[in-house]
Coordinates of C-alpha atoms in Angstrom, one line a residue:
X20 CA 108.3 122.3 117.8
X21 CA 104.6 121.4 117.7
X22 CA 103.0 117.8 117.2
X23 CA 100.0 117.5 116.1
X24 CA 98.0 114.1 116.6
X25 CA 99.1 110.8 115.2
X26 CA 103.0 111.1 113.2
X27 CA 102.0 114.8 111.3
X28 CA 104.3 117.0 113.3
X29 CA 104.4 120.7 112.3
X30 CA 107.9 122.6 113.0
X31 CA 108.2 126.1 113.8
X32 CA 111.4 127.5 111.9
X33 CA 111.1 131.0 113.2
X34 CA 109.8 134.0 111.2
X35 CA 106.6 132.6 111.0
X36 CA 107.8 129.5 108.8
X37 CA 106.6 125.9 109.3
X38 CA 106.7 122.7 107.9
X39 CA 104.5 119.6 108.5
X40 CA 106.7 116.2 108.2
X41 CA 105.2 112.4 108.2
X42 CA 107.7 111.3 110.9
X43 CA 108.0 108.4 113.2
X44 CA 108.0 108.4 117.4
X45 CA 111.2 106.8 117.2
X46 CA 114.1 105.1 115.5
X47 CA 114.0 101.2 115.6
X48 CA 117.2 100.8 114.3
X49 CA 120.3 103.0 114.5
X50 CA 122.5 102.3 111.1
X51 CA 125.1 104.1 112.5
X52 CA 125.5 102.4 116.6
X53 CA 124.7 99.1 115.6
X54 CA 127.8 96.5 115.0
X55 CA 125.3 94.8 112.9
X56 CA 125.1 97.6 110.4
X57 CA 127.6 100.0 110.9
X58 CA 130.1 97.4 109.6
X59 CA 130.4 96.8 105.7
X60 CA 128.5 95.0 104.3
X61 CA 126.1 95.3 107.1
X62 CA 123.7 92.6 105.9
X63 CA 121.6 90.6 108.1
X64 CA 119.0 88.2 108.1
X65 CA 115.3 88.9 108.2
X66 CA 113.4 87.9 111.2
X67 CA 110.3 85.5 110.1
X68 CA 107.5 87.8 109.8
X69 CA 110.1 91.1 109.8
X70 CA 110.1 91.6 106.1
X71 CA 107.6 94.1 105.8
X72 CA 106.6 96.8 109.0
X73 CA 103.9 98.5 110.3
X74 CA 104.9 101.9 112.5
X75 CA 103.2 104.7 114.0
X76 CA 103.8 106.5 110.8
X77 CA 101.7 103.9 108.7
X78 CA 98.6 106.0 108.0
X79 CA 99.9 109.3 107.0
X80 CA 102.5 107.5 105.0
X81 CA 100.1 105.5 103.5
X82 CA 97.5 108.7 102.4
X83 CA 100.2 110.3 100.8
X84 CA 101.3 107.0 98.5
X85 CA 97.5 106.8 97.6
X86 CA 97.4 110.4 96.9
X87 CA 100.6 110.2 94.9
X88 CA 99.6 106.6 92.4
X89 CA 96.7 108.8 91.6
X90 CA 97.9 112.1 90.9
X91 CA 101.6 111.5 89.8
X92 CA 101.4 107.7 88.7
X93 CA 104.1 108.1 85.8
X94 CA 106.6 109.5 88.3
X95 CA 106.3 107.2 90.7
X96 CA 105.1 104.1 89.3
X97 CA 106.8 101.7 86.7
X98 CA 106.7 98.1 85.0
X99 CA 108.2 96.9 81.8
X100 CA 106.0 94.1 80.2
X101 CA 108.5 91.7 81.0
X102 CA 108.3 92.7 84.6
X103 CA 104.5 91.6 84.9
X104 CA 104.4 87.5 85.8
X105 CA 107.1 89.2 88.4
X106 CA 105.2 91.8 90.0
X107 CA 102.6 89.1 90.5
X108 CA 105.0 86.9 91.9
X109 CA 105.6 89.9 94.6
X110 CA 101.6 90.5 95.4
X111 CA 101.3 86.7 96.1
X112 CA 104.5 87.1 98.6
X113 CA 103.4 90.1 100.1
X114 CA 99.9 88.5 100.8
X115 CA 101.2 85.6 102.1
X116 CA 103.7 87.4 104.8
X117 CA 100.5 89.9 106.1
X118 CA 98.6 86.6 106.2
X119 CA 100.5 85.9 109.5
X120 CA 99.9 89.6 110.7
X121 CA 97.6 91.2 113.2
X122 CA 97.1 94.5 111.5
X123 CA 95.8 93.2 108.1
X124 CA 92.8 91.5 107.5
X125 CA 92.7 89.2 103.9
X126 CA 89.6 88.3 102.6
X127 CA 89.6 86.5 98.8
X128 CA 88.9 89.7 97.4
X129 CA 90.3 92.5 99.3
X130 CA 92.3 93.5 102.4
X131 CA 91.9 95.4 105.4
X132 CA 94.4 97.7 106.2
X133 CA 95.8 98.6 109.5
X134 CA 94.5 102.1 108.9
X135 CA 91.1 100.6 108.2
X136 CA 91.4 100.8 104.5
X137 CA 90.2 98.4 102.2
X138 CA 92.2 97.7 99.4
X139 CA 90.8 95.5 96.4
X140 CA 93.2 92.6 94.9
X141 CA 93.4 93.2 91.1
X142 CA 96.3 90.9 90.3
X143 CA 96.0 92.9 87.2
X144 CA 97.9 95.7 88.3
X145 CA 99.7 93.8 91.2
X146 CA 102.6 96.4 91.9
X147 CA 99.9 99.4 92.3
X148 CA 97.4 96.9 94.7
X149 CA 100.8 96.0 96.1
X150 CA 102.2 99.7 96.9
X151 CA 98.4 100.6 98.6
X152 CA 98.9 97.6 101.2
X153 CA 102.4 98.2 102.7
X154 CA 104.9 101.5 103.4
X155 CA 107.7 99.9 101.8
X156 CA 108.7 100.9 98.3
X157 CA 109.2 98.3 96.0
X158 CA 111.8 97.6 93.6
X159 CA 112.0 94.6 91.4
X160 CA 115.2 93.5 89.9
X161 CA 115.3 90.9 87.1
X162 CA 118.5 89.4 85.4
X163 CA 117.6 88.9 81.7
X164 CA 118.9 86.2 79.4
X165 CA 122.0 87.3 77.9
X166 CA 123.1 89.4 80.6
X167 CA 125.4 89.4 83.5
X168 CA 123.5 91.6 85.5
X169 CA 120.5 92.0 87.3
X170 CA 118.3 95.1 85.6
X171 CA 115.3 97.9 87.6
X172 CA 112.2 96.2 85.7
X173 CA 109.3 97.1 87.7
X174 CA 108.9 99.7 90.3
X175 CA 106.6 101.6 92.9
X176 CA 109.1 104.0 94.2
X177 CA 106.9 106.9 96.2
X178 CA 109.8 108.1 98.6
X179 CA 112.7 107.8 96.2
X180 CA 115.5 109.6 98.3
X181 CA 117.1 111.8 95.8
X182 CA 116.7 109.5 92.7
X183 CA 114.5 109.5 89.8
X184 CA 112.4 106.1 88.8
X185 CA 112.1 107.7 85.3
X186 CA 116.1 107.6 85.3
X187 CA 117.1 104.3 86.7
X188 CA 113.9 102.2 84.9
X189 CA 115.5 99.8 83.3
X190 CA 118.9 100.6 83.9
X191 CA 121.6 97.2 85.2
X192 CA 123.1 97.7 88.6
X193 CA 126.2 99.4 87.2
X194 CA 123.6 101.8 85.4
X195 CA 121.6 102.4 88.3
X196 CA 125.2 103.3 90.6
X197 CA 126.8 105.5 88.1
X198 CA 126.5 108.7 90.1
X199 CA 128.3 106.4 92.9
X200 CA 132.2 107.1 93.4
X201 CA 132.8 103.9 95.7
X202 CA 131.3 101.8 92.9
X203 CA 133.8 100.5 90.9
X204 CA 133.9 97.6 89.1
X205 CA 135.3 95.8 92.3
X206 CA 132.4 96.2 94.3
X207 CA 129.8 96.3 90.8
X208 CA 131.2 92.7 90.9
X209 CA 130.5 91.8 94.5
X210 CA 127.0 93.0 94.6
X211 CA 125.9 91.1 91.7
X212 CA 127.1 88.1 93.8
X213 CA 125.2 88.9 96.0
X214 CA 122.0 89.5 94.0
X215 CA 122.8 86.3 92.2
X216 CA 123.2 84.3 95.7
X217 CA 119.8 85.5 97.2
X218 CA 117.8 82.5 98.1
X219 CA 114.0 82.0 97.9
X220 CA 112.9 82.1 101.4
X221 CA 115.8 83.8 103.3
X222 CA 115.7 87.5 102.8
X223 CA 118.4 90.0 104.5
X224 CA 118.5 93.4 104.7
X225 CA 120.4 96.4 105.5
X226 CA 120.2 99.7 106.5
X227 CA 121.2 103.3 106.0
X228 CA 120.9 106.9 107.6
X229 CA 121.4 110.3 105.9
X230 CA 120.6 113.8 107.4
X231 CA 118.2 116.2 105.3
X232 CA 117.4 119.4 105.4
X233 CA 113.8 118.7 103.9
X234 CA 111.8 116.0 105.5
X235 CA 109.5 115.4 102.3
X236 CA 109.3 112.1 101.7
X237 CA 108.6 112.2 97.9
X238 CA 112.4 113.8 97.2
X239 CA 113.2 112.8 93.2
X240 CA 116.3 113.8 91.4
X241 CA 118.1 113.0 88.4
X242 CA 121.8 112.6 88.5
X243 CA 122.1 116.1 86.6
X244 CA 119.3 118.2 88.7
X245 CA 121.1 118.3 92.1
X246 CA 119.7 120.8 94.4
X247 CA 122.1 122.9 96.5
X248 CA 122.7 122.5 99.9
X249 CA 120.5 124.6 102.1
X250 CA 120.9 127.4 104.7
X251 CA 121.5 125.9 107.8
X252 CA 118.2 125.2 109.7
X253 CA 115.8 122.6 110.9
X254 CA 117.4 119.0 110.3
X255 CA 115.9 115.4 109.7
X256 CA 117.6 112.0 109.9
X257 CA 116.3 109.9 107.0
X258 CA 117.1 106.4 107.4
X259 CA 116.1 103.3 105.2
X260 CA 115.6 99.6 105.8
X261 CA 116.4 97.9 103.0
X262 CA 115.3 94.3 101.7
X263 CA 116.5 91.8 99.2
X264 CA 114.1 89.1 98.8
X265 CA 114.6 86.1 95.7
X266 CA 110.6 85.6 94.5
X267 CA 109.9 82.0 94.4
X268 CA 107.8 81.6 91.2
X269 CA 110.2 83.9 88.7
X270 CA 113.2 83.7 90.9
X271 CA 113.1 88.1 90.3
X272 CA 115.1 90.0 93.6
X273 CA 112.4 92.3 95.1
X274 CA 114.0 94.8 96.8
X275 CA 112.0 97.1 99.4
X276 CA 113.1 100.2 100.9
X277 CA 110.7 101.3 104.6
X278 CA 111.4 104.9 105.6
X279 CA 111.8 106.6 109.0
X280 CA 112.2 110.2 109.5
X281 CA 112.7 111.9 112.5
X282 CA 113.9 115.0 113.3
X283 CA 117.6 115.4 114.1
X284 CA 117.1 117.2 117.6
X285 CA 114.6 114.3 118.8
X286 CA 118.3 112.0 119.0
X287 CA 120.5 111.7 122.0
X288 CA 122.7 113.5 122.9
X289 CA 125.4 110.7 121.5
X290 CA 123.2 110.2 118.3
X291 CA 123.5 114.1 117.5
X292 CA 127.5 113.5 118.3
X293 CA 127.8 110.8 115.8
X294 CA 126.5 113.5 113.2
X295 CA 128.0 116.3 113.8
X296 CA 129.9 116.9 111.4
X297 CA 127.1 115.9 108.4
X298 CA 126.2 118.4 105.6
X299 CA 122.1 118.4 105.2
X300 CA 121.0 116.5 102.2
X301 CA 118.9 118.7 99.9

């Protein structure tokens, strides 16, 4: 394994093979160890000023969204007009929490990112200016007159991990967990409590950890198009910090998903234990 300077590491798979991954120094949180998330439902509270992260991995994530809103926008980035006052809603949140942070600088017109980027505020596109200022995804979930669940409205989804925005846009939560086996109409029930019982103000998250075969970031699939598990080889952990936030103004649930990859030999000895027995993730 070679790293190259800042989180770009390039991986030598023999034969003359490599592949360069946008990776993290380390694991902040450990899904899988932690009695905080390894137990269901594994839900905690956010931290004030913990909603949204900056980590070593900022920058190159960060040049590959920009490079994917521009080239592959309809893939990657969605809002139904309904969705618009929300996604608003979300760029004034998402100012106000980086107001209290250290690595951005907010002027009236524009901010400063922590890679020294400067990012105009067009509140006329507020999910795109939203998804240039921070490395989470972001998801927002309305719940429509009429209907007894909460519905994908609006989304700037550049690291889907094996799903496809163009799939789940605009799908309900049931919709949106079909391919699911554990969802049933038990636990279809239970999370829309839970979306319905999000307050403004106190956010939680969770947290997951899958391994992966590919470290791309950008990985879409439909629920049809699933690619085959590969050779055995080089390995990733891919693991997912996952939001649920109740927007004041239009009381929409944003839900934002940071991602961490690291390779699957950088773990402990323990850590490689506890996943020993996982297939790779295409």
């Amino acid at each position: 394994m070679v790293c190259s300077p800042g989180s770009r590491w390039i991986f030598d798979l023999g034969g003359g093979a490599f592949v360069t991954a946008i990776c993290q120094s380390h694991l902040p949180i450990r899904p899988w160890a932690e009695p905080r998330t390894s137990r269901l439902p594994g839900l905690n509270p956010v931290a004030p000023g913990q909603w949204l992260l900056v980590d070593d991995a900022y920058a190159p994530q960060m040049a590959l969204r920009e490079r994917l809103l521009v080239d592959r926008p309809d893939e990657v980035l969605r809002v139904s007009p309904g969705a618009a006052p929300a996604a608003r809603d979300l760029l004034s949140q998402i100012l106000a929490e980086l107001a209290g942070s250290p690595d951005y600088r907010i002027a009236e017109t524009a901010v400063v990112c922590p890679d020294g980027r400067r990012v105009a505020l067009d509140f006329a596109a507020p999910l795109e200016t939203a998804a240039r200022l921070v490395q989470e995804d972001l998801v927002l979930m309305q719940k429509p007159p009429g209907m007894d669940e909460h519905v994908l409205t609006a989304a700037a989804l550049c690291f889907p991990a094996s799903w496809s925005l163009a799939e789940k846009f605009l799908r309900p939560l049931t919709g949106i967990h079909g391919p699911v086996e554990a969802y049933d109409a038990d636990l279809a029930r239970r999370v829309q409590r839970l979306f319905d019982g999000i307050r403004p103000g106190r956010p939680i998250w969770r947290a997951n950890a899958l391994v992966y075969a590919d470290p791309a970031l950008f990985q879409p699939r439909t629920e049809a198009d699933r690619r085959p598990v590969p050779p055995e080889g080089a390995r990733w952990l891919r693991v997912e910090r996952q939001c649920l936030a109740r927007l004041p103004e239009t009381g929409a649930v944003a839900f934002t998903i940071h991602t961490y990859v690291v390779p699957f030999e950088s773990l402990d000895p323990e850590d490689r234990v506890a996943f020993s027995g996982a297939e790779p993730v295409a």
